[in-house]
mmCIF file of C-alpha atoms and ligand atoms in Angstrom:
data_model
loop_
_atom_site.group_PDB
_atom_site.id
_atom_site.type_symbol
_atom_site.label_atom_id
_atom_site.label_comp_id
_atom_site.label_asym_id
_atom_site.label_seq_id
_atom_site.Cartn_x
_atom_site.Cartn_y
_atom_site.Cartn_z
ATOM 1 C CA MET A 1 71.885 62.016 -52.377
ATOM 2 C CA TYR A 2 71.688 64.667 -49.649
ATOM 3 C CA ASP A 3 75.494 64.783 -49.389
ATOM 4 C CA ASP A 4 75.667 66.154 -52.962
ATOM 5 C CA ILE A 5 73.611 69.256 -52.158
ATOM 6 C CA GLN A 6 75.442 72.550 -51.889
ATOM 7 C CA GLU A 7 72.575 74.814 -50.813
ATOM 8 C CA ILE A 8 68.789 74.712 -50.677
ATOM 9 C CA LEU A 9 67.509 77.711 -52.643
ATOM 10 C CA PHE A 10 63.732 77.286 -52.344
ATOM 11 C CA ASP A 11 61.990 74.967 -49.901
ATOM 12 C CA GLN A 12 58.611 73.262 -50.229
ATOM 13 C CA GLU A 13 56.716 76.064 -48.558
ATOM 14 C CA GLN A 14 58.234 78.752 -50.788
ATOM 15 C CA LEU A 15 57.572 76.668 -53.902
ATOM 16 C CA ALA A 16 53.934 76.096 -52.920
ATOM 17 C CA GLN A 17 53.483 79.833 -52.394
ATOM 18 C CA LYS A 18 55.105 80.575 -55.767
ATOM 19 C CA CYS A 19 52.862 78.039 -57.531
ATOM 20 C CA GLN A 20 49.833 79.704 -55.960
ATOM 21 C CA GLU A 21 50.942 83.138 -57.234
ATOM 22 C CA LEU A 22 51.562 81.802 -60.741
ATOM 23 C CA ALA A 23 48.249 79.913 -60.774
ATOM 24 C CA ASN A 24 46.418 83.074 -59.710
ATOM 25 C CA GLN A 25 47.847 84.879 -62.746
ATOM 26 C CA VAL A 26 46.884 82.037 -65.081
ATOM 27 C CA ASN A 27 43.357 81.976 -63.641
ATOM 28 C CA GLU A 28 43.061 85.679 -64.378
ATOM 29 C CA ASP A 29 44.834 85.883 -67.750
ATOM 30 C CA TYR A 30 43.225 82.820 -69.334
ATOM 31 C CA LYS A 31 39.649 83.005 -68.101
ATOM 32 C CA ASN A 32 37.272 82.555 -71.039
ATOM 33 C CA LYS A 33 40.131 81.306 -73.234
ATOM 34 C CA GLU A 34 40.744 77.777 -74.467
ATOM 35 C CA LEU A 35 43.950 77.011 -72.581
ATOM 36 C CA VAL A 36 46.340 74.118 -73.081
ATOM 37 C CA LEU A 37 49.157 73.804 -70.561
ATOM 38 C CA VAL A 38 52.098 72.013 -72.140
ATOM 39 C CA GLY A 39 54.607 70.645 -69.637
ATOM 40 C CA ILE A 40 58.105 69.912 -70.900
ATOM 41 C CA LEU A 41 59.196 66.503 -69.616
ATOM 42 C CA LYS A 42 60.735 65.382 -67.519
ATOM 43 C CA GLY A 43 61.905 68.406 -65.567
ATOM 44 C CA SER A 44 58.538 70.164 -65.274
ATOM 45 C CA PHE A 45 56.502 67.273 -63.858
ATOM 46 C CA MET A 46 56.541 68.345 -60.194
ATOM 47 C CA PHE A 47 56.105 72.039 -60.945
ATOM 48 C CA MET A 48 53.277 71.271 -63.379
ATOM 49 C CA SER A 49 51.504 69.188 -60.758
ATOM 50 C CA ASP A 50 51.790 71.810 -58.015
ATOM 51 C CA LEU A 51 50.715 74.523 -60.457
ATOM 52 C CA VAL A 52 47.653 72.877 -61.984
ATOM 53 C CA LYS A 53 46.145 71.816 -58.674
ATOM 54 C CA ARG A 54 45.900 75.527 -57.884
ATOM 55 C CA THR A 55 44.215 76.545 -61.135
ATOM 56 C CA THR A 56 40.457 77.079 -61.094
ATOM 57 C CA ILE A 57 39.647 77.591 -64.794
ATOM 58 C CA PRO A 58 38.929 74.904 -67.404
ATOM 59 C CA LEU A 59 42.105 73.788 -69.195
ATOM 60 C CA GLU A 60 43.775 70.876 -70.960
ATOM 61 C CA ILE A 61 47.061 69.289 -69.935
ATOM 62 C CA GLU A 62 49.605 68.025 -72.439
ATOM 63 C CA PHE A 63 53.224 66.977 -72.207
ATOM 64 C CA MET A 64 56.070 67.091 -74.663
ATOM 65 C CA ALA A 65 59.508 65.587 -74.288
ATOM 66 C CA VAL A 66 62.588 67.013 -75.943
ATOM 67 C CA SER A 67 66.200 66.003 -75.788
ATOM 68 C CA SER A 68 68.510 68.366 -73.936
ATOM 69 C CA TYR A 69 71.617 67.752 -71.893
ATOM 70 C CA GLY A 70 72.338 64.050 -71.858
ATOM 71 C CA SER A 71 74.400 63.559 -68.738
ATOM 72 C CA SER A 72 76.480 66.677 -69.223
ATOM 73 C CA THR A 73 75.821 70.027 -67.547
ATOM 74 C CA GLU A 74 76.152 71.885 -70.865
ATOM 75 C CA SER A 75 73.394 72.036 -73.470
ATOM 76 C CA SER A 76 74.238 70.540 -76.849
ATOM 77 C CA GLY A 77 72.307 73.311 -78.613
ATOM 78 C CA VAL A 78 70.384 70.680 -80.588
ATOM 79 C CA VAL A 79 66.674 70.189 -79.854
ATOM 80 C CA ARG A 80 64.902 66.990 -80.815
ATOM 81 C CA ILE A 81 61.235 66.156 -80.112
ATOM 82 C CA LEU A 82 60.997 62.794 -78.351
ATOM 83 C CA LYS A 83 57.293 63.003 -77.515
ATOM 84 C CA ASP A 84 54.876 65.210 -79.399
ATOM 85 C CA LEU A 85 51.434 66.538 -78.397
ATOM 86 C CA ASP A 86 48.536 64.045 -78.317
ATOM 87 C CA THR A 87 45.880 66.550 -79.414
ATOM 88 C CA ASP A 88 45.297 69.330 -81.913
ATOM 89 C CA ILE A 89 46.138 72.803 -80.561
ATOM 90 C CA LYS A 90 44.798 74.743 -83.535
ATOM 91 C CA GLY A 91 43.090 77.938 -82.323
ATOM 92 C CA LYS A 92 43.931 77.218 -78.689
ATOM 93 C CA HIS A 93 46.050 79.253 -76.290
ATOM 94 C CA VAL A 94 49.191 77.370 -75.356
ATOM 95 C CA LEU A 95 51.176 77.985 -72.191
ATOM 96 C CA LEU A 96 54.495 76.147 -72.131
ATOM 97 C CA VAL A 97 55.479 75.088 -68.610
ATOM 98 C CA GLU A 98 59.225 74.650 -68.165
ATOM 99 C CA ASP A 99 61.391 73.915 -65.146
ATOM 100 C CA ILE A 100 64.364 76.094 -65.982
ATOM 101 C CA ILE A 101 65.518 78.316 -68.841
ATOM 102 C CA ASP A 102 69.195 78.418 -69.548
ATOM 103 C CA SER A 103 70.368 79.294 -73.085
ATOM 104 C CA GLY A 104 66.748 79.511 -74.287
ATOM 105 C CA THR A 105 67.410 77.127 -77.180
ATOM 106 C CA THR A 106 64.774 74.576 -76.162
ATOM 107 C CA LEU A 107 61.937 77.070 -75.803
ATOM 108 C CA THR A 108 62.820 79.136 -78.860
ATOM 109 C CA TYR A 109 62.501 75.969 -80.907
ATOM 110 C CA LEU A 110 59.273 74.855 -79.205
ATOM 111 C CA MET A 111 57.608 78.265 -79.521
ATOM 112 C CA ASP A 112 58.170 78.301 -83.277
ATOM 113 C CA TYR A 113 57.060 74.699 -83.559
ATOM 114 C CA LEU A 114 53.785 75.270 -81.692
ATOM 115 C CA LYS A 115 52.998 78.483 -83.540
ATOM 116 C CA GLY A 116 53.497 76.482 -86.714
ATOM 117 C CA ARG A 117 50.834 74.050 -85.486
ATOM 118 C CA GLY A 118 48.266 76.876 -85.481
ATOM 119 C CA ALA A 119 48.046 77.832 -81.797
ATOM 120 C CA ALA A 120 46.163 81.097 -81.180
ATOM 121 C CA SER A 121 48.959 82.153 -78.831
ATOM 122 C CA VAL A 122 52.056 80.595 -77.300
ATOM 123 C CA GLU A 123 53.435 81.911 -74.011
ATOM 124 C CA ILE A 124 56.103 80.649 -71.636
ATOM 125 C CA MET A 125 56.113 80.019 -67.901
ATOM 126 C CA CYS A 126 59.250 78.885 -66.135
ATOM 127 C CA LEU A 127 59.891 78.197 -62.497
ATOM 128 C CA LEU A 128 63.552 79.227 -62.723
ATOM 129 C CA ASP A 129 65.267 81.625 -65.093
ATOM 130 C CA LYS A 130 69.037 81.872 -65.556
ATOM 131 C CA PRO A 131 69.285 85.007 -67.737
ATOM 132 C CA ALA A 132 73.094 85.140 -67.481
ATOM 133 C CA ARG A 133 73.376 82.210 -69.882
ATOM 134 C CA ARG A 134 70.751 83.254 -72.430
ATOM 135 C CA THR A 135 71.833 83.081 -76.088
ATOM 136 C CA GLN A 136 68.346 83.518 -77.603
ATOM 137 C CA VAL A 137 65.963 86.457 -77.299
ATOM 138 C CA LEU A 138 62.993 84.842 -75.624
ATOM 139 C CA PRO A 139 59.827 86.514 -74.318
ATOM 140 C CA VAL A 140 59.078 84.772 -71.004
ATOM 141 C CA ARG A 141 55.650 85.780 -69.723
ATOM 142 C CA TYR A 142 55.748 84.178 -66.270
ATOM 143 C CA VAL A 143 58.909 83.655 -64.211
ATOM 144 C CA GLY A 144 58.945 82.010 -60.786
ATOM 145 C CA TYR A 145 62.439 83.008 -59.711
ATOM 146 C CA VAL A 146 65.407 84.619 -61.445
ATOM 147 C CA ILE A 147 68.530 82.757 -60.318
ATOM 148 C CA PRO A 148 72.272 83.172 -60.804
ATOM 149 C CA ASP A 149 74.313 80.817 -62.981
ATOM 150 C CA ALA A 150 74.595 77.645 -60.907
ATOM 151 C CA PHE A 151 73.754 74.025 -61.577
ATOM 152 C CA ILE A 152 70.317 73.262 -60.132
ATOM 153 C CA ILE A 153 68.776 70.001 -58.959
ATOM 154 C CA GLY A 154 65.585 68.912 -57.257
ATOM 155 C CA TYR A 155 61.842 69.504 -57.601
ATOM 156 C CA GLY A 156 61.815 67.586 -60.888
ATOM 157 C CA ILE A 157 65.176 68.879 -62.099
ATOM 158 C CA ASP A 158 67.976 66.392 -62.631
ATOM 159 C CA TYR A 159 71.646 65.908 -63.006
ATOM 160 C CA ALA A 160 72.207 62.747 -65.079
ATOM 161 C CA GLU A 161 68.609 61.654 -64.258
ATOM 162 C CA ARG A 162 69.140 61.803 -60.497
ATOM 163 C CA TYR A 163 67.859 64.147 -57.768
ATOM 164 C CA ARG A 164 64.441 64.744 -59.424
ATOM 165 C CA ASN A 165 62.732 63.414 -56.287
ATOM 166 C CA LEU A 166 64.133 66.068 -53.951
ATOM 167 C CA PRO A 167 61.126 68.135 -52.782
ATOM 168 C CA PHE A 168 63.066 71.426 -52.887
ATOM 169 C CA VAL A 169 65.253 73.367 -55.374
ATOM 170 C CA ALA A 170 68.949 73.181 -54.569
ATOM 171 C CA THR A 171 72.376 73.726 -56.069
ATOM 172 C CA LEU A 172 74.598 70.734 -56.761
ATOM 173 C CA LYS A 173 78.112 70.634 -55.327
ATOM 174 C CA GLU A 174 80.586 71.406 -58.116
ATOM 175 C CA GLU A 175 82.751 68.431 -57.232
ATOM 176 C CA VAL A 176 79.842 66.100 -58.136
ATOM 177 C CA TYR A 177 79.573 67.163 -61.767
ATOM 178 C CA ARG A 178 83.243 68.084 -62.182
ATOM 179 C CA SER A 179 84.188 64.497 -61.341
ATOM 180 C CA LYS A 180 81.974 63.056 -64.097
ATOM 181 C CA ASP A 181 82.268 65.552 -66.987
HETATM 182 P P1 LIG B 1 68.135 75.661 -72.644
HETATM 183 O O1 LIG B 1 67.627 75.103 -73.931
HETATM 184 O O2 LIG B 1 69.633 75.884 -72.687
HETATM 185 O O3 LIG B 1 67.383 76.877 -72.185
HETATM 186 O O4 LIG B 1 67.996 74.524 -71.562
HETATM 187 C C1 LIG B 1 66.811 74.251 -70.959
HETATM 188 C C2 LIG B 1 66.795 72.848 -70.396
HETATM 189 O O5 LIG B 1 68.054 72.478 -69.839
HETATM 190 C C3 LIG B 1 65.779 72.752 -69.288
HETATM 191 O O6 LIG B 1 64.630 72.117 -69.740
HETATM 192 C C4 LIG B 1 66.456 71.934 -68.234
HETATM 193 O O7 LIG B 1 65.935 70.622 -68.294
HETATM 194 C C5 LIG B 1 67.914 71.897 -68.585
HETATM 195 N N1 LIG B 1 68.677 72.682 -67.599
HETATM 196 C C6 LIG B 1 69.079 73.966 -67.691
HETATM 197 N N2 LIG B 1 69.744 74.377 -66.606
HETATM 198 C C7 LIG B 1 69.769 73.308 -65.779
HETATM 199 C C8 LIG B 1 70.301 73.098 -64.444
HETATM 200 O O8 LIG B 1 70.878 73.980 -63.791
HETATM 201 N N3 LIG B 1 70.086 71.863 -63.915
HETATM 202 C C9 LIG B 1 69.453 70.862 -64.593
HETATM 203 N N4 LIG B 1 68.931 71.016 -65.819
HETATM 204 C C10 LIG B 1 69.091 72.225 -66.409
HETATM 205 MG MG1 LIG B 2 66.584 68.343 -68.054
#
């Protein structure tokens, strides 16, 4: 697994610090509001965990799962809900927690969907943002890091379901995904 890594972009210490900064903003912006954090599975699970343990305001935690890449490194452009919310979000403030934004297709769809379910507000937080590949106009309220166009693995983020368990964010060697696509 470690042989497939090209470069470590953000290590555990940097990620912990970033989660603290983002949690501080959430604590401030959502105090006295009914907040539901919605993590997008599976990629956001580690980020979500490190983020919420640093929040100090009352909130609910939900997860949704949507289909995205399959085993390819290119998005299909089609979004399908595989796991929906368990509770009613009507009148509540929703903050979508995503690992990485690429084209923006997934979150554009989810934002509309959640607004349609009667949320008081829907905002987006992502750990990593790849604006170079954006095809949708998407208002992202909280961004951990803006990164160049490279294929990312680790800290919950996969390539073909592997590498999610790496505790840091890294780039994948091109030869690894070139050989399988
Ligand atoms: P979008 O709909 O094109 O913005 O794609 C967003 C989804 O694609 C994210 O939830 C990620 O799971 C996945 N994704 C985007 N870029 C990468 C990457 O570099 N590595 C792994 N997954 C990625
Ligand atoms: Mg993914």
